[in-house]
Amino acid sequence: MATRWGIISAGLISSDFVSAMQVLPKEEHQVVAVAARSLQDAKNFAAKFDIEKAYGSYSEVANDPNVDVVYIGTIQTYHLPVATEMLKAGKAVLCEKPLCMNVRETRQLIQTAQECGVFFMEVRLTKMVGRESGFHYVSNVSFLLLHQNVIETV
């Protein structure tokens, strides 16, 4: 079964992430939902990338049982509250850098992930060129998720 991704934010960085994911086989990874502060922005993003669900609030992704992993591409000031909500909802989280605005917030998020027993990772992307770069990036994330028992092997 494919890992089902939810995207938080319909901005440029989220667009880059979803573009990179499109090089992967749909049997392995599928973006199934996107949320933005504006429902119309989410709908536009969903139409651009052929994503089934568009939400006008981040909470809707947290409550979507069809989302396994959440990519957070919001501005940094939203990372703490959004990531906390996703972790408490049992979603694995891949959060853009920097994780938070300061060390205290970062420690708080790490503690929340540990308490919830949920995978949590900051995006670390090495700049590469070519179509394969997106595959390399998402494959590394898949490897980490697999080894943290977030996704199952077939």
Short mmCIF file of C-alpha atoms in Angstrom, two decimals:
data_model
loop_
_atom_site.label_atom_id
_atom_site.label_comp_id
_atom_site.label_asym_id
_atom_site.label_seq_id
_atom_site.Cartn_x
_atom_site.Cartn_y
_atom_site.Cartn_z
CA MET A 1 0.00 0.00 0.00
CA ALA A 2 1.24 3.48 -0.83
CA THR A 3 2.30 5.96 1.83
CA ARG A 4 -0.40 8.62 1.82
CA TRP A 5 0.82 12.18 2.21
CA GLY A 6 -0.97 15.30 3.38
CA ILE A 7 0.53 18.67 2.48
CA ILE A 8 0.24 21.61 4.85
CA SER A 9 0.46 24.92 2.96
CA ALA A 10 0.01 25.63 -0.71
CA GLY A 11 3.10 27.79 -1.10
CA LEU A 12 6.18 27.50 -3.30
CA ILE A 13 8.15 25.15 -1.01
CA SER A 14 5.19 22.75 -0.83
CA SER A 15 4.89 22.94 -4.59
CA ASP A 16 8.56 21.99 -4.93
CA PHE A 17 8.10 19.06 -2.55
CA VAL A 18 5.06 17.70 -4.40
CA SER A 19 6.84 18.12 -7.74
CA ALA A 20 9.71 16.02 -6.40
CA MET A 21 7.27 13.34 -5.23
CA GLN A 22 5.76 13.02 -8.68
CA VAL A 23 8.81 11.13 -9.94
CA LEU A 24 7.96 8.25 -7.60
CA PRO A 25 5.62 5.39 -8.46
CA LYS A 26 2.07 6.02 -7.24
CA GLU A 27 2.12 2.53 -5.69
CA GLU A 28 4.72 3.82 -3.23
CA HIS A 29 3.72 7.43 -2.51
CA GLN A 30 0.53 9.38 -3.06
CA VAL A 31 -0.33 12.93 -2.10
CA VAL A 32 -3.96 12.58 -1.03
CA ALA A 33 -4.70 15.92 0.65
CA VAL A 34 -3.60 19.53 0.83
CA ALA A 35 -4.58 22.22 3.30
CA ALA A 36 -4.07 25.96 3.19
CA ARG A 37 -5.31 28.93 5.20
CA SER A 38 -7.55 29.65 2.22
CA LEU A 39 -9.74 26.88 0.81
CA GLN A 40 -9.41 28.42 -2.65
CA ASP A 41 -5.60 28.25 -2.44
CA ALA A 42 -5.87 24.60 -1.43
CA LYS A 43 -8.25 23.89 -4.31
CA ASN A 44 -5.92 25.58 -6.80
CA PHE A 45 -2.95 23.59 -5.49
CA ALA A 46 -4.98 20.36 -5.58
CA ALA A 47 -6.02 21.02 -9.18
CA LYS A 48 -2.42 21.76 -10.22
CA PHE A 49 -1.14 18.48 -8.77
CA ASP A 50 -4.22 16.26 -9.16
CA ILE A 51 -4.73 15.88 -5.41
CA GLU A 52 -8.07 14.41 -4.35
CA LYS A 53 -8.82 16.48 -1.23
CA ALA A 54 -8.41 20.20 -0.56
CA TYR A 55 -9.00 21.63 2.90
CA GLY A 56 -9.33 25.18 4.19
CA SER A 57 -7.90 24.31 7.61
CA TYR A 58 -4.90 22.34 8.78
CA SER A 59 -7.02 20.51 11.35
CA GLU A 60 -8.87 18.74 8.56
CA VAL A 61 -5.64 17.03 7.50
CA ALA A 62 -4.98 16.02 11.12
CA ASN A 63 -8.43 14.43 11.22
CA ASP A 64 -8.21 12.73 7.81
CA PRO A 65 -7.82 8.97 8.38
CA ASN A 66 -6.45 8.58 4.85
CA VAL A 67 -3.29 10.61 5.61
CA ASP A 68 -0.28 8.72 7.00
CA VAL A 69 2.44 11.37 6.81
CA VAL A 70 2.24 15.15 6.79
CA TYR A 71 4.67 17.49 5.08
CA ILE A 72 4.64 20.94 6.71
CA GLY A 73 5.68 23.74 4.39
CA THR A 74 4.22 26.71 6.26
CA ILE A 75 6.19 29.72 7.41
CA GLN A 76 8.29 28.97 10.48
CA THR A 77 6.02 30.72 12.98
CA TYR A 78 3.35 28.09 12.23
CA HIS A 79 5.63 25.06 12.61
CA LEU A 80 5.16 24.58 16.35
CA PRO A 81 1.35 24.69 16.51
CA VAL A 82 0.79 22.81 13.26
CA ALA A 83 3.37 20.08 13.90
CA THR A 84 2.07 19.65 17.46
CA GLU A 85 -1.47 19.17 16.18
CA MET A 86 -0.36 16.64 13.57
CA LEU A 87 1.77 14.66 16.03
CA LYS A 88 -1.04 14.54 18.58
CA ALA A 89 -3.32 13.26 15.81
CA GLY A 90 -0.87 10.38 15.27
CA LYS A 91 0.52 11.61 11.95
CA ALA A 92 4.18 11.18 11.07
CA VAL A 93 5.61 14.63 10.33
CA LEU A 94 8.21 15.91 7.90
CA CYS A 95 8.69 19.60 8.74
CA GLU A 96 10.51 22.22 6.70
CA LYS A 97 13.53 23.86 8.21
CA PRO A 98 14.01 25.50 10.55
CA LEU A 99 11.84 23.36 12.79
CA CYS A 100 10.92 26.21 15.10
CA MET A 101 11.75 29.75 16.08
CA ASN A 102 14.03 28.77 18.95
CA VAL A 103 15.58 25.85 20.83
CA ARG A 104 12.82 25.73 23.47
CA GLU A 105 10.13 25.24 20.80
CA THR A 106 12.24 22.63 19.03
CA ARG A 107 12.69 20.66 22.24
CA GLN A 108 8.95 20.90 22.85
CA LEU A 109 8.20 19.39 19.43
CA ILE A 110 10.71 16.59 19.88
CA GLN A 111 9.20 15.80 23.28
CA THR A 112 5.69 15.77 21.79
CA ALA A 113 6.81 13.36 19.07
CA GLN A 114 8.40 11.07 21.66
CA GLU A 115 5.35 11.17 23.93
CA CYS A 116 3.06 10.40 20.99
CA GLY A 117 5.39 7.71 19.63
CA VAL A 118 5.25 9.33 16.20
CA PHE A 119 8.02 9.83 13.62
CA PHE A 120 9.16 13.46 13.34
CA MET A 121 11.88 14.83 11.07
CA GLU A 122 13.20 18.16 9.86
CA VAL A 123 13.67 18.47 6.11
CA ARG A 124 17.31 18.41 5.13
CA LEU A 125 17.66 18.75 1.39
CA THR A 126 20.95 18.74 -0.42
CA LYS A 127 20.70 20.80 -3.57
CA MET A 128 20.98 18.51 -6.58
CA VAL A 129 20.19 18.93 -10.23
CA GLY A 130 18.17 16.77 -12.56
CA ARG A 131 14.90 14.89 -12.34
CA GLU A 132 16.42 12.19 -10.15
CA SER A 133 17.06 14.64 -7.29
CA GLY A 134 13.43 14.53 -6.17
CA PHE A 135 13.50 10.73 -6.24
CA HIS A 136 16.64 10.66 -4.11
CA TYR A 137 15.13 13.06 -1.59
CA VAL A 138 11.80 11.29 -1.17
CA SER A 139 13.43 7.84 -1.24
CA ASN A 140 15.59 8.84 1.72
CA VAL A 141 12.49 9.96 3.59
CA SER A 142 10.79 6.65 2.72
CA PHE A 143 13.79 4.75 4.05
CA LEU A 144 13.63 6.64 7.35
CA LEU A 145 9.87 6.18 7.65
CA LEU A 146 10.18 2.47 6.93
CA HIS A 147 12.87 2.01 9.55
CA GLN A 148 10.84 3.92 12.13
CA ASN A 149 7.90 1.54 11.48
CA VAL A 150 5.76 4.37 10.13
CA ILE A 151 5.10 2.49 6.92
CA GLU A 152 4.99 -1.25 6.42
CA THR A 153 6.79 -3.40 3.89
CA VAL A 154 4.76 -5.43 1.44
#
